[in-house]
PDB file of C-alpha atoms in Angstrom:
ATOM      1  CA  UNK A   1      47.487 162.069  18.630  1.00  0.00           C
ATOM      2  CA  UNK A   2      48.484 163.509  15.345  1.00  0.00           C
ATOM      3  CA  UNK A   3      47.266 161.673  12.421  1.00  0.00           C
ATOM      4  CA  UNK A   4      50.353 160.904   9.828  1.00  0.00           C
ATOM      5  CA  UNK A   5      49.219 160.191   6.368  1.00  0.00           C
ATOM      6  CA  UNK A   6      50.531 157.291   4.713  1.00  0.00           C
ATOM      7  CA  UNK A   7      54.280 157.405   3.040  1.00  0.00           C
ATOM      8  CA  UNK A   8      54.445 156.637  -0.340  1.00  0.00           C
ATOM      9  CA  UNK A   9      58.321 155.256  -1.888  1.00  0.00           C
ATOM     10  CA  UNK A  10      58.093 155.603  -5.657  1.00  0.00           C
ATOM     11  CA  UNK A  11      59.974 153.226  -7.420  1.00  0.00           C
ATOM     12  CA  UNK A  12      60.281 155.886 -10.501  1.00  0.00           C
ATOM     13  CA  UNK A  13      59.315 159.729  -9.673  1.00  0.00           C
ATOM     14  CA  UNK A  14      55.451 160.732 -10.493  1.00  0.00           C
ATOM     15  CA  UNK A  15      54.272 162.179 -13.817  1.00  0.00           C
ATOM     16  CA  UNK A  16      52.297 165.115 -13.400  1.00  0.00           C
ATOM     17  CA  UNK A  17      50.878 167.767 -15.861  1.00  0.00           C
ATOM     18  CA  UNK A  18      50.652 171.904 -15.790  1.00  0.00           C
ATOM     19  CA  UNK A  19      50.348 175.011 -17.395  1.00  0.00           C
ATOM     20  CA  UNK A  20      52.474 177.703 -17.269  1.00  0.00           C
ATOM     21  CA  UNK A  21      53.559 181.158 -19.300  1.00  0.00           C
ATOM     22  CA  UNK A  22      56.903 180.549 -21.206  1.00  0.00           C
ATOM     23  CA  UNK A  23      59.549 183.604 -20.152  1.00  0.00           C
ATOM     24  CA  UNK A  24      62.846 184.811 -21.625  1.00  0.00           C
ATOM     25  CA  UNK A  25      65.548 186.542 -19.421  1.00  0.00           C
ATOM     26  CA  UNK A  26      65.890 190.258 -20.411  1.00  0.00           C
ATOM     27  CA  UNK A  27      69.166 189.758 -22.133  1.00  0.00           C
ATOM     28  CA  UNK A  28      68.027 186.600 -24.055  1.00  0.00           C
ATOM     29  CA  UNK A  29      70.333 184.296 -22.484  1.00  0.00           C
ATOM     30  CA  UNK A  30      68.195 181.972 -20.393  1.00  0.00           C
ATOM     31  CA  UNK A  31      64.691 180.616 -20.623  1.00  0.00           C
ATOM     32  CA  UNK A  32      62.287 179.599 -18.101  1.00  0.00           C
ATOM     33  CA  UNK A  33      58.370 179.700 -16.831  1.00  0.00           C
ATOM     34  CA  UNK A  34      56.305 181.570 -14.522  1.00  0.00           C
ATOM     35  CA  UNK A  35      52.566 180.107 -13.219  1.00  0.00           C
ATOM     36  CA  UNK A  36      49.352 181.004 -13.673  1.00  0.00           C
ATOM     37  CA  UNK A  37      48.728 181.344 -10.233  1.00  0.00           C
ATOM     38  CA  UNK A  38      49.323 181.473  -6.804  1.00  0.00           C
ATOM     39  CA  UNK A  39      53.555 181.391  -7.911  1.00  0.00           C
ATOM     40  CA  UNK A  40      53.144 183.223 -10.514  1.00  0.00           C
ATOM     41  CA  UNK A  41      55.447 186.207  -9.379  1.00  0.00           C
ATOM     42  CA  UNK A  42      58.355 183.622  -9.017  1.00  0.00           C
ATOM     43  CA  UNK A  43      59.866 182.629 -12.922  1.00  0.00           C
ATOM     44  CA  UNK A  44      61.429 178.721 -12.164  1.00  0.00           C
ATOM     45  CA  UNK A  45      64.052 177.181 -14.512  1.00  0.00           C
ATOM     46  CA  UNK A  46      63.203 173.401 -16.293  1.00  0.00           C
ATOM     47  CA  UNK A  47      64.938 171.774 -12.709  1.00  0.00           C
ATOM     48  CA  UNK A  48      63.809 173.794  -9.524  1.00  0.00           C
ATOM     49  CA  UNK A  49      63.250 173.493  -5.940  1.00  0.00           C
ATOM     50  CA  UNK A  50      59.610 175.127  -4.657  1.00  0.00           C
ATOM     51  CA  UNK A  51      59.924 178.086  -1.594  1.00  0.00           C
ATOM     52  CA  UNK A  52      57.164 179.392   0.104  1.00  0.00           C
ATOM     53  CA  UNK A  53      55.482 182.361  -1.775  1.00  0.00           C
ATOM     54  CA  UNK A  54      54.435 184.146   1.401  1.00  0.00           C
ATOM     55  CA  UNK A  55      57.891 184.483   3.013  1.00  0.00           C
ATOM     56  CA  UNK A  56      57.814 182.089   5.636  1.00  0.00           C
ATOM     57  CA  UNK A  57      61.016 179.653   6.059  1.00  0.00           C
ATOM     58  CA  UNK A  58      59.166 176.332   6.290  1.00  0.00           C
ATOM     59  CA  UNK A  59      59.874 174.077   3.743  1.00  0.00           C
ATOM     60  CA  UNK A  60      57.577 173.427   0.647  1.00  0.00           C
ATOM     61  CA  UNK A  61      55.169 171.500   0.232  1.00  0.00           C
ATOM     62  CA  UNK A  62      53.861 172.570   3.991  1.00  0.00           C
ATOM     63  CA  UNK A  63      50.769 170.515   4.912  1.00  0.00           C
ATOM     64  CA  UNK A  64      49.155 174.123   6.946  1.00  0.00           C
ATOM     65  CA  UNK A  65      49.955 176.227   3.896  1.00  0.00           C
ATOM     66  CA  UNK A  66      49.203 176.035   0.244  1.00  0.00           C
ATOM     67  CA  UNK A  67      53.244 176.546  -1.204  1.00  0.00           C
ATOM     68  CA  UNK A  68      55.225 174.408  -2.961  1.00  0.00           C
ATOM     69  CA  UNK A  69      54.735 173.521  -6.923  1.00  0.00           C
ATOM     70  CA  UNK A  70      51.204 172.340  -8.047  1.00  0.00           C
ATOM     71  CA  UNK A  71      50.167 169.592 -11.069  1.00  0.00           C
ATOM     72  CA  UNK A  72      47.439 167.838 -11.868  1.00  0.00           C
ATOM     73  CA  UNK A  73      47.963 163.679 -12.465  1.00  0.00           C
ATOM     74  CA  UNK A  74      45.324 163.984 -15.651  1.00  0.00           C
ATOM     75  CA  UNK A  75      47.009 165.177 -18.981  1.00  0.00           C
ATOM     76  CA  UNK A  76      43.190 166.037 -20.325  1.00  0.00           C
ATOM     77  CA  UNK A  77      42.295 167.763 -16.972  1.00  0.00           C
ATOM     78  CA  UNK A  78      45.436 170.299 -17.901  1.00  0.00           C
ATOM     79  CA  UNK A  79      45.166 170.692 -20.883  1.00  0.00           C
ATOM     80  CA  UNK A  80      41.136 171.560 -20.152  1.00  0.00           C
ATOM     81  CA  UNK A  81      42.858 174.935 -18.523  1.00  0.00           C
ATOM     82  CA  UNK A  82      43.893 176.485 -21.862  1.00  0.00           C
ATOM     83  CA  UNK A  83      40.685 176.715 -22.889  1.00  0.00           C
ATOM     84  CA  UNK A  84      39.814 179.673 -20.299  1.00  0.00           C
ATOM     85  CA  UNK A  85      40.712 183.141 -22.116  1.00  0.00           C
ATOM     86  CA  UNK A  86      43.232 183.900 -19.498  1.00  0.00           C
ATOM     87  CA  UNK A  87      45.700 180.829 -20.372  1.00  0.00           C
ATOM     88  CA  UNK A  88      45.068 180.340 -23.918  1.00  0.00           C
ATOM     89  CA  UNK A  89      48.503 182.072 -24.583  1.00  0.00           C
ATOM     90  CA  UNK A  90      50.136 179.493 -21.940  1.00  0.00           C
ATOM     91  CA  UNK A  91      52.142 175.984 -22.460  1.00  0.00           C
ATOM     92  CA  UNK A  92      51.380 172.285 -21.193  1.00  0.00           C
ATOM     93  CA  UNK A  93      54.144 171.131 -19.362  1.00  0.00           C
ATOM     94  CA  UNK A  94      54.965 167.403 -18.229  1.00  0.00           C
ATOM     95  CA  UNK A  95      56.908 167.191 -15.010  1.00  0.00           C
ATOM     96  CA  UNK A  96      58.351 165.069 -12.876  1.00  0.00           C
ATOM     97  CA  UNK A  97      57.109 165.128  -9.508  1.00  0.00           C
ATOM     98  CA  UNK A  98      60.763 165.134  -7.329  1.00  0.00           C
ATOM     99  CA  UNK A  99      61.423 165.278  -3.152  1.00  0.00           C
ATOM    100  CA  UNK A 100      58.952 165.560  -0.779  1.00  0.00           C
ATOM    101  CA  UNK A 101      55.269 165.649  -2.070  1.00  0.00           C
ATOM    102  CA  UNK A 102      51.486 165.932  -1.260  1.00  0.00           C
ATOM    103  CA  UNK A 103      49.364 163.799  -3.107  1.00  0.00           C
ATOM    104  CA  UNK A 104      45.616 164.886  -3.602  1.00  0.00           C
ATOM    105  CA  UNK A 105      42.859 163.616  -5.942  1.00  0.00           C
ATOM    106  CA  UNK A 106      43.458 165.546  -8.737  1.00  0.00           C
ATOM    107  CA  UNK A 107      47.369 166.018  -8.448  1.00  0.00           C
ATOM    108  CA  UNK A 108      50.347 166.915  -6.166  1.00  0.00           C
ATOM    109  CA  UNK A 109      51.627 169.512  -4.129  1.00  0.00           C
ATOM    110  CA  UNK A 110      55.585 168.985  -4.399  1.00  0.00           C
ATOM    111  CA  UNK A 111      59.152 170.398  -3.639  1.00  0.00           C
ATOM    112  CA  UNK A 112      61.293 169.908  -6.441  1.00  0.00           C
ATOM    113  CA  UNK A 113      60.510 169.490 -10.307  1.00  0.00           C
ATOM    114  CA  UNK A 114      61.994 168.552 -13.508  1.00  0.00           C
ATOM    115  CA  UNK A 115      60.151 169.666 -16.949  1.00  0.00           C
ATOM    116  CA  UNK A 116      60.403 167.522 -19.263  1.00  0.00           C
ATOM    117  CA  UNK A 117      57.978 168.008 -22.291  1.00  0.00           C
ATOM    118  CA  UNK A 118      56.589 171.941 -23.437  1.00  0.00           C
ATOM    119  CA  UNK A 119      53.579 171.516 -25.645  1.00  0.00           C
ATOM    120  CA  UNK A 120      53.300 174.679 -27.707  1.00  0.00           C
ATOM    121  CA  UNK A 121      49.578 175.466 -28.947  1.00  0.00           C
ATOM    122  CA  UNK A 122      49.020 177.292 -32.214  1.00  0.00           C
ATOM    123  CA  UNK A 123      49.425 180.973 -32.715  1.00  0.00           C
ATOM    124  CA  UNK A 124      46.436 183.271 -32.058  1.00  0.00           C
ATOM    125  CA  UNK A 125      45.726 183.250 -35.253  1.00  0.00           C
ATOM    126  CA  UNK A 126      45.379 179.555 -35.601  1.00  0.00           C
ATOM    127  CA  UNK A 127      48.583 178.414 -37.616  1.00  0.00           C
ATOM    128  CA  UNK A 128      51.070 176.289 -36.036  1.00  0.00           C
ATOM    129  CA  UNK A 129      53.961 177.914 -33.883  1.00  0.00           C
ATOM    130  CA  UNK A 130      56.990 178.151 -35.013  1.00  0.00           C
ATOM    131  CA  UNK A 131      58.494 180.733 -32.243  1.00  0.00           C
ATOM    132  CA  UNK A 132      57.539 181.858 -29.024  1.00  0.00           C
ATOM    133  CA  UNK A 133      57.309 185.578 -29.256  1.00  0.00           C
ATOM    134  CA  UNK A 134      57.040 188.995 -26.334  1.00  0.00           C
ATOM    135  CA  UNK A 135      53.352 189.413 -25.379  1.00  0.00           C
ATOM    136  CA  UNK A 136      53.846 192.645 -23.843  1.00  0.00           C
ATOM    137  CA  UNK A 137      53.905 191.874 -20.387  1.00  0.00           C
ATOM    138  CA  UNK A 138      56.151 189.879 -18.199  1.00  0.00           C
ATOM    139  CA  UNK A 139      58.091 189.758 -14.575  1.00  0.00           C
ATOM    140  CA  UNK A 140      60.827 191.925 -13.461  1.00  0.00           C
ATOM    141  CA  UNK A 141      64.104 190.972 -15.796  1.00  0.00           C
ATOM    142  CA  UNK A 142      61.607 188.450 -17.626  1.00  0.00           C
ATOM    143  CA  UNK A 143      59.704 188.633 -20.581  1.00  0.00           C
ATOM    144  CA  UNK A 144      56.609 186.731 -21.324  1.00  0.00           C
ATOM    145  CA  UNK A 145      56.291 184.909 -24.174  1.00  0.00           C
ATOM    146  CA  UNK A 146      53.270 182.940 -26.792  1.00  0.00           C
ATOM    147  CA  UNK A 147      53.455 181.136 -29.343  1.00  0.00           C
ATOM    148  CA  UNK A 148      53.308 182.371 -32.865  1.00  0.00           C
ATOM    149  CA  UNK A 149      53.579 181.938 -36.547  1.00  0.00           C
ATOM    150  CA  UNK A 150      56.381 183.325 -38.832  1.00  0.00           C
ATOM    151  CA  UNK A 151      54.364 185.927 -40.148  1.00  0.00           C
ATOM    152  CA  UNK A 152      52.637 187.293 -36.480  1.00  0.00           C
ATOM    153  CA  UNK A 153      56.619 187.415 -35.071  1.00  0.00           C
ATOM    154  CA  UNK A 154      57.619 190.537 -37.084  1.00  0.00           C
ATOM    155  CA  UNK A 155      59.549 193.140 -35.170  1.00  0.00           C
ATOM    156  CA  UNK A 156      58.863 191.174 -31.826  1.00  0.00           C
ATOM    157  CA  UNK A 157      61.474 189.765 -29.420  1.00  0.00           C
ATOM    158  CA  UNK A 158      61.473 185.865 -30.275  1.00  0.00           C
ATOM    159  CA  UNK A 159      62.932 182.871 -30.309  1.00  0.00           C
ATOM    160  CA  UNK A 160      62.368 179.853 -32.012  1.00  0.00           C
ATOM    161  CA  UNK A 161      60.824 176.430 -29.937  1.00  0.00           C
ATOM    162  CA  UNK A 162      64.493 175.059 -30.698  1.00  0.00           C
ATOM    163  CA  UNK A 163      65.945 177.873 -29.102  1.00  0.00           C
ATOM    164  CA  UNK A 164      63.645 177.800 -26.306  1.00  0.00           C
ATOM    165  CA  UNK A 165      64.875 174.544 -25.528  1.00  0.00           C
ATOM    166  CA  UNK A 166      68.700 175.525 -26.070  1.00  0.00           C
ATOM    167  CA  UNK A 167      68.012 178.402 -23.797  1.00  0.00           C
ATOM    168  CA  UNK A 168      66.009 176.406 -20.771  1.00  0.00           C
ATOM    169  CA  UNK A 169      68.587 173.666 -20.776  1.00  0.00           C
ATOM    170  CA  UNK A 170      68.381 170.023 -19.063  1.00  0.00           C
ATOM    171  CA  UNK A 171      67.507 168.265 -21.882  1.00  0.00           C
ATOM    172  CA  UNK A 172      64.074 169.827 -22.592  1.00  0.00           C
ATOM    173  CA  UNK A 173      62.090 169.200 -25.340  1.00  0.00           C
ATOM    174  CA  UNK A 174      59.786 171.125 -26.864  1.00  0.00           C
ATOM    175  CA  UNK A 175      57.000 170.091 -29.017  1.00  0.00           C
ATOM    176  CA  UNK A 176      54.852 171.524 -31.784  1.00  0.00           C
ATOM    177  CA  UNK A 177      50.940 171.517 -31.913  1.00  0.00           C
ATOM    178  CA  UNK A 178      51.161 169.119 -34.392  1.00  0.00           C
ATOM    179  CA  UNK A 179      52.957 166.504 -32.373  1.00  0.00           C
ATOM    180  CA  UNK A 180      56.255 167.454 -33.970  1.00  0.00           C
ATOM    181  CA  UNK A 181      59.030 167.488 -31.884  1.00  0.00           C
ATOM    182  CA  UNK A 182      62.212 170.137 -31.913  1.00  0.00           C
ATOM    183  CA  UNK A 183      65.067 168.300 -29.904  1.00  0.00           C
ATOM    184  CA  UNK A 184      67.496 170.114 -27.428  1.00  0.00           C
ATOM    185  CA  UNK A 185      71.140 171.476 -28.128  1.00  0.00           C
ATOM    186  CA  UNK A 186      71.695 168.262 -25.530  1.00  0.00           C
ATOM    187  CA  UNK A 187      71.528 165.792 -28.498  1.00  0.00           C
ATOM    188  CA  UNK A 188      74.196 164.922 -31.039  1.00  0.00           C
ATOM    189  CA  UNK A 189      73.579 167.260 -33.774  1.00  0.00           C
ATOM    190  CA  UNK A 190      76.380 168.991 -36.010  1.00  0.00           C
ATOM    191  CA  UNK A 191      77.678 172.078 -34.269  1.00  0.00           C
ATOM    192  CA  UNK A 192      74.687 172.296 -32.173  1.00  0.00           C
ATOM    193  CA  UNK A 193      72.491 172.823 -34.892  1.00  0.00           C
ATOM    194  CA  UNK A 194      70.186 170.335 -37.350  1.00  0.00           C
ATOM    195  CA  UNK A 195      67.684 170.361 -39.438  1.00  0.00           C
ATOM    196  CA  UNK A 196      64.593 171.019 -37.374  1.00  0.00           C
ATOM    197  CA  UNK A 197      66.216 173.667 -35.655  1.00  0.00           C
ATOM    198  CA  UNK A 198      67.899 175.607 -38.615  1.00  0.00           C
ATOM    199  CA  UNK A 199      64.759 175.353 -40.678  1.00  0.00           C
ATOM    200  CA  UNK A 200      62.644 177.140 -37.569  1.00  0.00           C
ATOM    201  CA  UNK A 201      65.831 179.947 -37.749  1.00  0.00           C
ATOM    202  CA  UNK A 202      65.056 180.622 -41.436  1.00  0.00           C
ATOM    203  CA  UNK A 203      62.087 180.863 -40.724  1.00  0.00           C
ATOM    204  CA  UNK A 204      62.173 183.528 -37.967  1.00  0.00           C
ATOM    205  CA  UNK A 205      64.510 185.663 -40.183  1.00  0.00           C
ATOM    206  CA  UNK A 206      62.520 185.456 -43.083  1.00  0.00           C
ATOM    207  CA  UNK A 207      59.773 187.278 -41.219  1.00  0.00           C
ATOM    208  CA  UNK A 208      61.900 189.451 -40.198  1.00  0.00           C
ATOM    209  CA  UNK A 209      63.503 190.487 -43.385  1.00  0.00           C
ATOM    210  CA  UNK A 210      59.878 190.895 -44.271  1.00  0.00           C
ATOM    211  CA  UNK A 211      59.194 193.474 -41.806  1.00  0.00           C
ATOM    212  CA  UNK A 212      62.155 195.587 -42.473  1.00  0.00           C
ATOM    213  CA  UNK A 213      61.576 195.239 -46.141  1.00  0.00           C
ATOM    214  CA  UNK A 214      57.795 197.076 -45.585  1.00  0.00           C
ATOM    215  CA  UNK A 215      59.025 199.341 -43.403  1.00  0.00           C
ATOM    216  CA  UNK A 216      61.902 200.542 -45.854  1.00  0.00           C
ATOM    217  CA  UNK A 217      59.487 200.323 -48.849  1.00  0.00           C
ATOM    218  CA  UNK A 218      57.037 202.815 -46.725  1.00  0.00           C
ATOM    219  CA  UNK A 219      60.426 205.157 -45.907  1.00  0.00           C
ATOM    220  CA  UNK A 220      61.163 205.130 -50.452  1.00  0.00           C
ATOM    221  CA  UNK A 221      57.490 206.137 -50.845  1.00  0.00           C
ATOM    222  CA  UNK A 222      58.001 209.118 -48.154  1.00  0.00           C
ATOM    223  CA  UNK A 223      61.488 210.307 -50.260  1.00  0.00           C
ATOM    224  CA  UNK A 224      64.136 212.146 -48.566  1.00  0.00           C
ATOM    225  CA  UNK A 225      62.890 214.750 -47.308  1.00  0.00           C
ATOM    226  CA  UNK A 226      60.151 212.782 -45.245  1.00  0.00           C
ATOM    227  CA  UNK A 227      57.529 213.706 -48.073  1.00  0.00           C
ATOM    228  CA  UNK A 228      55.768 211.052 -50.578  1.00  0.00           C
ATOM    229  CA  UNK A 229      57.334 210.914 -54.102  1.00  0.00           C
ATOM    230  CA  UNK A 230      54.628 211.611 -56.894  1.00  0.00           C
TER     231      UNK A 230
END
């Protein structure tokens, strides 16, 4: 006999909680995630469907192999991950759990997901994020991104969390440190744009003009001739 686990028929799909690394397509025109772990090679969009990261053409979640998207039902047990030095530069997400799915102790093992909620911790140097900026590292046509204060962003690729969540689509939201939260391009604003979101712009460029305002000071200093004026 082969035992069958009991068959669970959600009225509403399952909350779950993770951590991933936010990512930005190579020409800036889409956003997305990659893991932390085992899938961590394969960048997913806010809606996606799991496949088996060893190849093999079963469907996820497989109960003899370990594929298929991973969260954890406890928001604090998550959110205890960032604290290891290897994922403080990562994001909480909140998902729903969708299709087929393995439920364990701590979480699920699942086919299909929807993120609904990125929860962006402060910038390395402790102020509150107001972009998510290149890391130096990423996946093949990705980028890797973390968050990051107006004045760490400088010369960096960026985006803003508002554009983030123009970018990723499906009605993401994406929300501050403090709790504050940056709504989508999917709600009624004027021409796309409000308050929020052109206030976290400004922001972005202001560093910016910053930067290229040091570096051209440093080039007057130099003179023309690529010696310093005295």
């Amino acid at each position: 006999m082969r035992l069958r686990l009991p068959e669970e028929r959600p009225t509403e799909p399952p909350t779950g909680y993770k951590i991933a690394h936010p990512v930005l397509s190579q020409d800036g025109t889409r956003a997305g995630f990659t893991g932390v772990s085992l899938g961590g090679a394969l960048p997913y969009g806010v809606l996606a469907d799991a496949s088996c990261v060893y190849g093999l053409r079963h469907r996820a979640p497989h109960r003899r192999c370990d594929c298929g998207f991973h969260c954890v039902h406890d928001r604090t047990a998550a959110e205890a991950l960032l604290c290891t030095a290897e994922h403080r530069a990562a994001v909480l997400l909140e998902v729903l759990v969708l299709g087929r799915y393995i439920r364990f102790e701590r979480g699920f093992r699942y086919a299909r997901q929807r993120v609904r909620t990125v929860t962006v911790g402060p910038c390395a140097c402790g102020t509150l994020a107001a972009a998510l900026a290149d890391v130096g590292w990423g996946r093949p046509g990705w980028r890797a991104l973390a968050p990051s204060c107006t004045g760490c962003v400088r010369g960096r690729t960026s985006v803003s969390l508002a554009a983030f969540a123009r970018l990723a689509g499906e009605g993401l939201r994406v929300v501050a440190g403090s709790g504050d939260v940056l709504p989508s391009a999917d709600l009624a604003l004027p021409e796309g744009l409000g308050v929020p979101e052109l206030v976290a712009e400004a922001a972005l460029l202001q560093a910016r003009l910053d930067w290229f305002q040091t570096q051209l000071g440093r080039l007057g200093e130099r003179g023309p001739g690529g010696g310093r004026q005295g």
